[in-house]
PDB file of C-alpha atoms in Angstrom:
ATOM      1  CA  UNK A   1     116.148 111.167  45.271  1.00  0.00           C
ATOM      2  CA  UNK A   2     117.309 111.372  41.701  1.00  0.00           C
ATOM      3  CA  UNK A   3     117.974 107.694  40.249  1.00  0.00           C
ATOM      4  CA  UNK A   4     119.847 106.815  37.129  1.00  0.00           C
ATOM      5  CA  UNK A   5     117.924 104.017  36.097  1.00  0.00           C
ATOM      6  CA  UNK A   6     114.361 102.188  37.291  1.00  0.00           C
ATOM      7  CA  UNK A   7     114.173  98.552  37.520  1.00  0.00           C
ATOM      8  CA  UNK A   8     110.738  97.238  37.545  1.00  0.00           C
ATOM      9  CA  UNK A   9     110.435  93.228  39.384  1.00  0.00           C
ATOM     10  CA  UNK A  10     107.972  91.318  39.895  1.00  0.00           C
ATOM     11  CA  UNK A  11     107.910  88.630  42.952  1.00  0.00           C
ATOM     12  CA  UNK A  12     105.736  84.922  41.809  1.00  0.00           C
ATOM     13  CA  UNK A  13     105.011  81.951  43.245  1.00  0.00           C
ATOM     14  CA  UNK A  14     102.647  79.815  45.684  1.00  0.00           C
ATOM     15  CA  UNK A  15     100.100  81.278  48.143  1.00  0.00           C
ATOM     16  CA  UNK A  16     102.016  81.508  51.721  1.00  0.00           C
ATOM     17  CA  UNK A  17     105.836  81.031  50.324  1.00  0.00           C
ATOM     18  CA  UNK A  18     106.568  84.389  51.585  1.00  0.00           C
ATOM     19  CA  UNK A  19     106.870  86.529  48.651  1.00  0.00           C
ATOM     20  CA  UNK A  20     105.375  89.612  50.698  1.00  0.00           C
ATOM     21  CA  UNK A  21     107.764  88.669  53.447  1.00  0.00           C
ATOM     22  CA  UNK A  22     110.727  89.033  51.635  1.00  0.00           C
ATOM     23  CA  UNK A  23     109.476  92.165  50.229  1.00  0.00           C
ATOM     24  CA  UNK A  24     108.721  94.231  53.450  1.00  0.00           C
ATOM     25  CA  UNK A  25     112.258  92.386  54.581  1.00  0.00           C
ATOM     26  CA  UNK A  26     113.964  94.476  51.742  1.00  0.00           C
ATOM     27  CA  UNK A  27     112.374  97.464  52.002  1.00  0.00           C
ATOM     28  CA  UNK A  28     112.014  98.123  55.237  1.00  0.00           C
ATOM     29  CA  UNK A  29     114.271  95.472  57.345  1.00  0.00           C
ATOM     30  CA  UNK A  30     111.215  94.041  59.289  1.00  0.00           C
ATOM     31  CA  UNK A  31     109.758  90.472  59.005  1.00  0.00           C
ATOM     32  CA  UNK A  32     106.064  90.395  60.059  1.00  0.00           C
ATOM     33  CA  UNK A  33     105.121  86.411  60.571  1.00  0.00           C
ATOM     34  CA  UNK A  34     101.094  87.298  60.234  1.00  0.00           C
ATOM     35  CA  UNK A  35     100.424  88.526  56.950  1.00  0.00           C
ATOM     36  CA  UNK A  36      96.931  88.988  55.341  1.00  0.00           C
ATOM     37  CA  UNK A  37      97.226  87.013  52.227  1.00  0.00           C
ATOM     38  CA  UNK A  38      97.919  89.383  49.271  1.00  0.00           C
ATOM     39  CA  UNK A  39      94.693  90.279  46.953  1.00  0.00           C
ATOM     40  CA  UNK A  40      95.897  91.083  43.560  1.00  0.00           C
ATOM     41  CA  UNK A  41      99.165  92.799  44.085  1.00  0.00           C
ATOM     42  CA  UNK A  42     101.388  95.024  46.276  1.00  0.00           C
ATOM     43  CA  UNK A  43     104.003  97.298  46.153  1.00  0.00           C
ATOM     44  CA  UNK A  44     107.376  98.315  46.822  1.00  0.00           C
ATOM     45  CA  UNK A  45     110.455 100.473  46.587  1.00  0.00           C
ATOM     46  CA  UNK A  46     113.759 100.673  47.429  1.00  0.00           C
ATOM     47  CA  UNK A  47     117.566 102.509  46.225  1.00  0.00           C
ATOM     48  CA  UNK A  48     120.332 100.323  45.833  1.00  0.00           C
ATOM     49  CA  UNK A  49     123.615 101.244  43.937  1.00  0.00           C
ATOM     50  CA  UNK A  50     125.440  99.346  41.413  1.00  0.00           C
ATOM     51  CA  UNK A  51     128.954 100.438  40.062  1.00  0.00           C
ATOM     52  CA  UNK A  52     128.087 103.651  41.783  1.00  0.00           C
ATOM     53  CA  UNK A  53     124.878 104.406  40.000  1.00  0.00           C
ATOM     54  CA  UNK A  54     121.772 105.282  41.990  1.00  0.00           C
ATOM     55  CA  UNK A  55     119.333 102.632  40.902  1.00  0.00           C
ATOM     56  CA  UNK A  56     115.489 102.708  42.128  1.00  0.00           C
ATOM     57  CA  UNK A  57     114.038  99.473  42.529  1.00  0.00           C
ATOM     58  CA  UNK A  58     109.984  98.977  42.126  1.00  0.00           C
ATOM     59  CA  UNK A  59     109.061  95.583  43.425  1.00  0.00           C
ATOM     60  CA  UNK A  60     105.286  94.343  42.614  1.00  0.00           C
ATOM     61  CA  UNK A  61     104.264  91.383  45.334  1.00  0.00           C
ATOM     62  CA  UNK A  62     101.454  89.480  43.613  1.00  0.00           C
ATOM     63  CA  UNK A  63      98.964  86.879  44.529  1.00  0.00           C
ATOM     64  CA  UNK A  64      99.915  83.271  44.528  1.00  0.00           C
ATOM     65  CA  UNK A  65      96.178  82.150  44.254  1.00  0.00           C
ATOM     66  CA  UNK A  66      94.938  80.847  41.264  1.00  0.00           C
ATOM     67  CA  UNK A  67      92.181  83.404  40.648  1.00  0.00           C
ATOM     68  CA  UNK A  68      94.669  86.331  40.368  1.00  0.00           C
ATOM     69  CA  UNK A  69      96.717  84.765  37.691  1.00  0.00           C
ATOM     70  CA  UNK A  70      95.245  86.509  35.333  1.00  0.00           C
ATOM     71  CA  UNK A  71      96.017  89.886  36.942  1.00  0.00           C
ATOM     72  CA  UNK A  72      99.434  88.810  37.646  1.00  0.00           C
ATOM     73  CA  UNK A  73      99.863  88.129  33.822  1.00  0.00           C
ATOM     74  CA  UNK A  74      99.443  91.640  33.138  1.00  0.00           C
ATOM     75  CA  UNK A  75     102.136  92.623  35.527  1.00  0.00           C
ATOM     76  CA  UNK A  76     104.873  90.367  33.727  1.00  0.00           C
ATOM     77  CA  UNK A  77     105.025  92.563  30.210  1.00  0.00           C
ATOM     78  CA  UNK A  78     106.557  95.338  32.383  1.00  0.00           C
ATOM     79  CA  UNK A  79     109.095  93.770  34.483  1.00  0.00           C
ATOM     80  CA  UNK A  80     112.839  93.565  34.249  1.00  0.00           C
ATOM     81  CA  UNK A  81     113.399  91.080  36.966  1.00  0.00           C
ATOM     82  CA  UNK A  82     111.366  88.481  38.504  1.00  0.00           C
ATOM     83  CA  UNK A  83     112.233  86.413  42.014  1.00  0.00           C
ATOM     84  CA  UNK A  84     110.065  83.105  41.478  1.00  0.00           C
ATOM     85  CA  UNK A  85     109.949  82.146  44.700  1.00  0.00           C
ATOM     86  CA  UNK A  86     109.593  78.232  46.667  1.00  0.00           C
ATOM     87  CA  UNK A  87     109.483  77.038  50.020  1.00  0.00           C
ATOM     88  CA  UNK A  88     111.840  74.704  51.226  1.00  0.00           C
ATOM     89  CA  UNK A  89     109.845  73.413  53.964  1.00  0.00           C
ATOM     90  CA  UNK A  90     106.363  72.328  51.073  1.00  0.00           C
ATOM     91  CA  UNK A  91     107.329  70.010  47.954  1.00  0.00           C
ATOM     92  CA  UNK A  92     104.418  70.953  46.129  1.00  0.00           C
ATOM     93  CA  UNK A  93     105.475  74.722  46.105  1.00  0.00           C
ATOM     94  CA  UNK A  94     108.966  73.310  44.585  1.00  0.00           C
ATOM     95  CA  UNK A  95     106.737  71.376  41.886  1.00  0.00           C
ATOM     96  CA  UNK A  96     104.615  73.894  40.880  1.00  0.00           C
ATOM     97  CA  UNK A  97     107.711  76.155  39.603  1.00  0.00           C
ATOM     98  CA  UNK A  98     107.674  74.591  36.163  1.00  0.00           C
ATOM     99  CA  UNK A  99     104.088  76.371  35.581  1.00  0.00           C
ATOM    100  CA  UNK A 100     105.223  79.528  37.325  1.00  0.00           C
ATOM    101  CA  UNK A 101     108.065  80.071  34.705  1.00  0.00           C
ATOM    102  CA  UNK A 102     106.274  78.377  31.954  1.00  0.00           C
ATOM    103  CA  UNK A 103     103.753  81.494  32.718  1.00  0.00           C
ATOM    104  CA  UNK A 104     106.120  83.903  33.074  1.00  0.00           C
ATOM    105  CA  UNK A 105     107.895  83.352  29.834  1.00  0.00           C
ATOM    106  CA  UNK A 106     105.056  83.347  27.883  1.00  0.00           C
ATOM    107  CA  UNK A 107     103.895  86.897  29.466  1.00  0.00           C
ATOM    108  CA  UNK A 108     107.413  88.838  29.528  1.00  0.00           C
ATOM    109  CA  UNK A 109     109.771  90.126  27.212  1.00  0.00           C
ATOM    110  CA  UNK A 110     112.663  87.393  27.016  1.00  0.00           C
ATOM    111  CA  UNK A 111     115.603  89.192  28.337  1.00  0.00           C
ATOM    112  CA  UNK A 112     113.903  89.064  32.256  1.00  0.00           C
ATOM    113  CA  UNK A 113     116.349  88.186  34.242  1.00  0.00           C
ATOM    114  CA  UNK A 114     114.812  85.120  36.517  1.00  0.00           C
ATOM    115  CA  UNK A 115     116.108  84.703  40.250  1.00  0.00           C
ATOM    116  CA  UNK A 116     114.913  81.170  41.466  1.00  0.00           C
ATOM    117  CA  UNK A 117     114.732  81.546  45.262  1.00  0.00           C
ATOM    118  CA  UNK A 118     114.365  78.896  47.881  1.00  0.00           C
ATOM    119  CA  UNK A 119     112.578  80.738  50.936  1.00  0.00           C
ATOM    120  CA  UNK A 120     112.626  79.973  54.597  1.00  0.00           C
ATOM    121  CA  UNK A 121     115.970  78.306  54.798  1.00  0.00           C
ATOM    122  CA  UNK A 122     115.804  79.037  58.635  1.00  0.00           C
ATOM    123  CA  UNK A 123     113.753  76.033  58.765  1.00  0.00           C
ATOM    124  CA  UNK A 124     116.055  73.538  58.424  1.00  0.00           C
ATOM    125  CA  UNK A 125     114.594  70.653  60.366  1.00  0.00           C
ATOM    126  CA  UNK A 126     111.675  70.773  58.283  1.00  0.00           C
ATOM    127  CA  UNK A 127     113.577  70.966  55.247  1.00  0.00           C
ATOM    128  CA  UNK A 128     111.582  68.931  51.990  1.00  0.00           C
ATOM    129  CA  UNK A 129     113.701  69.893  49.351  1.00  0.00           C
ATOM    130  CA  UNK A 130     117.595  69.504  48.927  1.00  0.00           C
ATOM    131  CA  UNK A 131     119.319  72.769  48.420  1.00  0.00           C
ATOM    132  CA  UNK A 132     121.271  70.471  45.530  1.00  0.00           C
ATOM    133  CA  UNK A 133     117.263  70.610  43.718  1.00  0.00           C
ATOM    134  CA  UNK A 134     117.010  74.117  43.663  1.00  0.00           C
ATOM    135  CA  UNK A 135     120.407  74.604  42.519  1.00  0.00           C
ATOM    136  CA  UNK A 136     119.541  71.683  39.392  1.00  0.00           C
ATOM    137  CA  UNK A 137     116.275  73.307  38.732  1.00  0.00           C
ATOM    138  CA  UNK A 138     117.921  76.869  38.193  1.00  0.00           C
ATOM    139  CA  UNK A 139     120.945  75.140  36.124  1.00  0.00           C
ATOM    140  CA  UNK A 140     118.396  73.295  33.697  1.00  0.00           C
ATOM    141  CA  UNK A 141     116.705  76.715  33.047  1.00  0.00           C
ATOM    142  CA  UNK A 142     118.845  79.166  33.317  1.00  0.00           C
ATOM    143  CA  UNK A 143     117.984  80.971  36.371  1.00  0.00           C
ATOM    144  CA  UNK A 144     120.281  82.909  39.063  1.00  0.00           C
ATOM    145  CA  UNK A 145     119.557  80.913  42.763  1.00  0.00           C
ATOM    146  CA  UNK A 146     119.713  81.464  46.124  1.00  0.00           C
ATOM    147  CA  UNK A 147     117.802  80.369  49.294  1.00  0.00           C
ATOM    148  CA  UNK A 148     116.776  82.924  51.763  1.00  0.00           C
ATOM    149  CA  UNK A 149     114.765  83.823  55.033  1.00  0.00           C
ATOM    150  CA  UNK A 150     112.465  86.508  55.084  1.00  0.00           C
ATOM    151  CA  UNK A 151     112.608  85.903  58.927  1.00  0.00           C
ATOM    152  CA  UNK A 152     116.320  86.122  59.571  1.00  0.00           C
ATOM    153  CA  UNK A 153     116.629  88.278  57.020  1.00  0.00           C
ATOM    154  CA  UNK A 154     119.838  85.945  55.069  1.00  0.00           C
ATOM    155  CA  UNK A 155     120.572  86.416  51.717  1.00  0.00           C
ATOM    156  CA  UNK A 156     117.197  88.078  51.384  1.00  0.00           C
ATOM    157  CA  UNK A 157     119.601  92.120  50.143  1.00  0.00           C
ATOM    158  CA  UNK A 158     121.942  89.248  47.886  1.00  0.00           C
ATOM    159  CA  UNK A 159     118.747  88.315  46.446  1.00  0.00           C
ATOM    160  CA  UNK A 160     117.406  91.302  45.508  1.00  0.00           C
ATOM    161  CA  UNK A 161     120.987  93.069  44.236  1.00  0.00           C
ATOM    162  CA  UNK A 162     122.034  90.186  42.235  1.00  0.00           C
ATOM    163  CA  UNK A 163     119.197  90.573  40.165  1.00  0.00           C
ATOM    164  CA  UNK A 164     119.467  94.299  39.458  1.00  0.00           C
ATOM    165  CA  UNK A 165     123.382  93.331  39.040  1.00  0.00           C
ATOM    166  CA  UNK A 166     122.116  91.279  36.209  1.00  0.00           C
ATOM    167  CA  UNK A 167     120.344  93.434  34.366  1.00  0.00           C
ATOM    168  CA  UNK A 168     122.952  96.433  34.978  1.00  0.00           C
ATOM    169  CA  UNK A 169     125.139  93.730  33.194  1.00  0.00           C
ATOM    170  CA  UNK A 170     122.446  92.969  30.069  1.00  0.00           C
ATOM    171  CA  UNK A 171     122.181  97.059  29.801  1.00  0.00           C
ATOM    172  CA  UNK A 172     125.974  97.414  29.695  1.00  0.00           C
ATOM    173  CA  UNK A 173     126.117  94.490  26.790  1.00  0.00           C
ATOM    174  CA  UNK A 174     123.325  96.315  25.135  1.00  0.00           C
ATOM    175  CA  UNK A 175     120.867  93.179  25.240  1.00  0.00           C
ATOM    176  CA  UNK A 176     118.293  95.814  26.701  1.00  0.00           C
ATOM    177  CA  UNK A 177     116.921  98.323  24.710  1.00  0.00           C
ATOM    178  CA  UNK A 178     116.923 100.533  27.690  1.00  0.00           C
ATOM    179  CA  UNK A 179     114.435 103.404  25.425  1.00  0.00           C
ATOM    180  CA  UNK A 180     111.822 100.869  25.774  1.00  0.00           C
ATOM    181  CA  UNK A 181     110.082 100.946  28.771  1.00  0.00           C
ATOM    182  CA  UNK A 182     107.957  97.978  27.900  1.00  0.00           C
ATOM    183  CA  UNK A 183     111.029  95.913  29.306  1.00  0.00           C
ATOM    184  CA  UNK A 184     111.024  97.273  33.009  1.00  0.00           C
ATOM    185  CA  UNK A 185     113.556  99.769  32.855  1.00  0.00           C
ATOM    186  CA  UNK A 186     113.206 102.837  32.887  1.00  0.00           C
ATOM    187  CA  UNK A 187     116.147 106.203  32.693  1.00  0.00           C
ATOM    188  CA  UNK A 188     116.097 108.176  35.748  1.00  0.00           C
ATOM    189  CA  UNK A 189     116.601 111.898  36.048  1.00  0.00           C
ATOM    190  CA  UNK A 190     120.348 111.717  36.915  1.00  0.00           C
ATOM    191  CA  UNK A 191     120.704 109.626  33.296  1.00  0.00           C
ATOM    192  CA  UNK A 192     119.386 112.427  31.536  1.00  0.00           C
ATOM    193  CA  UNK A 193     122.846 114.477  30.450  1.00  0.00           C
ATOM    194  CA  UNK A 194     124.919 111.064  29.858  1.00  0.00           C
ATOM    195  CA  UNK A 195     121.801 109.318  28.104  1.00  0.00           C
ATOM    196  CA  UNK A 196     122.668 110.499  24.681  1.00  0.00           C
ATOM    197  CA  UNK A 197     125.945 109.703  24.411  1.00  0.00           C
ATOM    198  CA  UNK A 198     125.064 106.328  25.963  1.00  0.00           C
ATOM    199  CA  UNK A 199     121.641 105.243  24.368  1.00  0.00           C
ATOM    200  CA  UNK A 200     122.716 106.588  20.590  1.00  0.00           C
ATOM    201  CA  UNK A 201     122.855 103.288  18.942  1.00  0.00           C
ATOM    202  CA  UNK A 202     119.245 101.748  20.097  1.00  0.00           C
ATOM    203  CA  UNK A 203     117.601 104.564  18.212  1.00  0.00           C
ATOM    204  CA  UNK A 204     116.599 101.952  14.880  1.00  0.00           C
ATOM    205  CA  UNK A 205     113.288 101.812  15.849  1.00  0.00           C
ATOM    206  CA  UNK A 206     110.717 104.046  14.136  1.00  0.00           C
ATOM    207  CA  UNK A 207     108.545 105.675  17.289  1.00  0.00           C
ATOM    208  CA  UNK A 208     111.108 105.207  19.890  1.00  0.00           C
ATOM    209  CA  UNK A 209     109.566 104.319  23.394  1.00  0.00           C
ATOM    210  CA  UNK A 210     105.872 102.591  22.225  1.00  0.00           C
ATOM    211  CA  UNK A 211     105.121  99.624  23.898  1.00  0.00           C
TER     212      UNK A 211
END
C-alpha cells in the first residue's frame, strides 16, 4: 500500500517492561504474556493516517539487556520517534530512565520526538510508581507521556499515534529536513508528485540525502 511518508521508531527500556508487548499489541491487536526475551532487536509495521495522509510506521523492539546496548545504539541515528518505556509495577525500571534518555540523546539526531510511557497500568494494586512521577519526569525533560497496557490493550494505539502526530507536526513546521533520511523519515511513493512543491526550500545542502 502506497504511503506518503515513513516514520522510523525505536521502542527502549528495561529487560521485561514489555516493549515487545506493546509492539505485537499495535500491530497485530494480540497480547502474548510469554515472550522469549528479545536478542538484539525486532521488528514491526503498521499504517496509520494523520490529517488524511497514509503514513507507514516501522517500529524496531530492542533488547533491554545490557550487552545489546551497543547494538541498540546503532539503531537510534535512524529513528524519528522513540517510546522509552517503564513499568509501573518495578521502581528500578522508573530509575533507570535517566540513562535510557541520557543514551538516546547522545545517539540520535535531536529533533526525535520522545514518548515516555508508563506500561502495565492494568496492575494497579501493585502499582510502585505514582502516575503524578511519570507525568514530572516527562515535564522536566520534555517528553510526550502516557501509561498503557500491552495486556488490555489501553492507550497502547494513543501511544503510538501521538508520536507520529508529533513528528507530522515538526515536518509541517519544517524542523525536519524530511530529504534526509538519516532522521527516520522517509517520503513514500504517494509523496512523490506533491514532494517538490513541498520539500523546495530544504534543498541548501550540497549532496542532498547523505547521511
Amino acid at each position: 500500500m502506497a504511503y506518503a511518508y515513513l516514520f522510523k521508531y525505536i521502542i527502549i527500556g528495561d529487560t521485561g517492561v514489555g516493549k515487545s508487548c506493546l509492539l505485537l499489541q499495535f500491530t497485530d491487536k494480540r497480547f502474548q504474556p510469554v515472550h522469549d526475551l528479545t536478542i538484539g532487536v525486532e521488528f514491526g509495521a503498521r499504517m496509520i493516517t494523520i490529517d488524511s495522509k497514509q503514513i507507514k510506521l516501522q517500529i524496531w523492539d530492542t533488547a533491554g539487556q545490557e550487552s545489546f546496548r551497543s547494538i541498540t545504539r546503532s539503531y537510534y541515528r535512524g529513528a524519528a520517534g522513540a517510546l522509552l518505556v517503564y513499568d509501573i509495577t518495578r521502581r528500578d525500571t522508573f530509575n533507570h530512565l535517566t540513562t535510557w534518555l541520557e543514551d538516546a540523546r547522545q545517539h540520535s539526531n535531536s529533533n526525535m520526538v520522545i514518548m515516555l510511557i508508563g506500561n502495565k497500568s492494568d496492575l494497579e494494586s501493585r502499582r510502585e510508581v505514582k502516575r503524578e512521577e511519570g507525568e514530572a519526569f516527562a515535564r522536566e525533560h520534555g517528553l510526550i507521556f502516557m501509561e498503557t497496557s500491552a495486556k488490555t490493550a489501553s492507550n497502547v494505539e494513543e501511544a503510538f499515534i501521538n508520536t507520529a502526530k508529533e513528528i507530522f507536526e515538526k515536518i509541517q513546521e519544517g524542523v525536519f529536513d524530511i530529504n534526509n533520511e538519516a532522521n527516520g523519515i522517509k517520503i513514500g511513493p504517494q509523496h512523490a508528485t506533491t514532494n517538490a512543491a513541498l520539500g523546495g526550500h530544504g534543498g541548501g545542502q550540497p549532496g542532498g540525502g547523505c547521511c
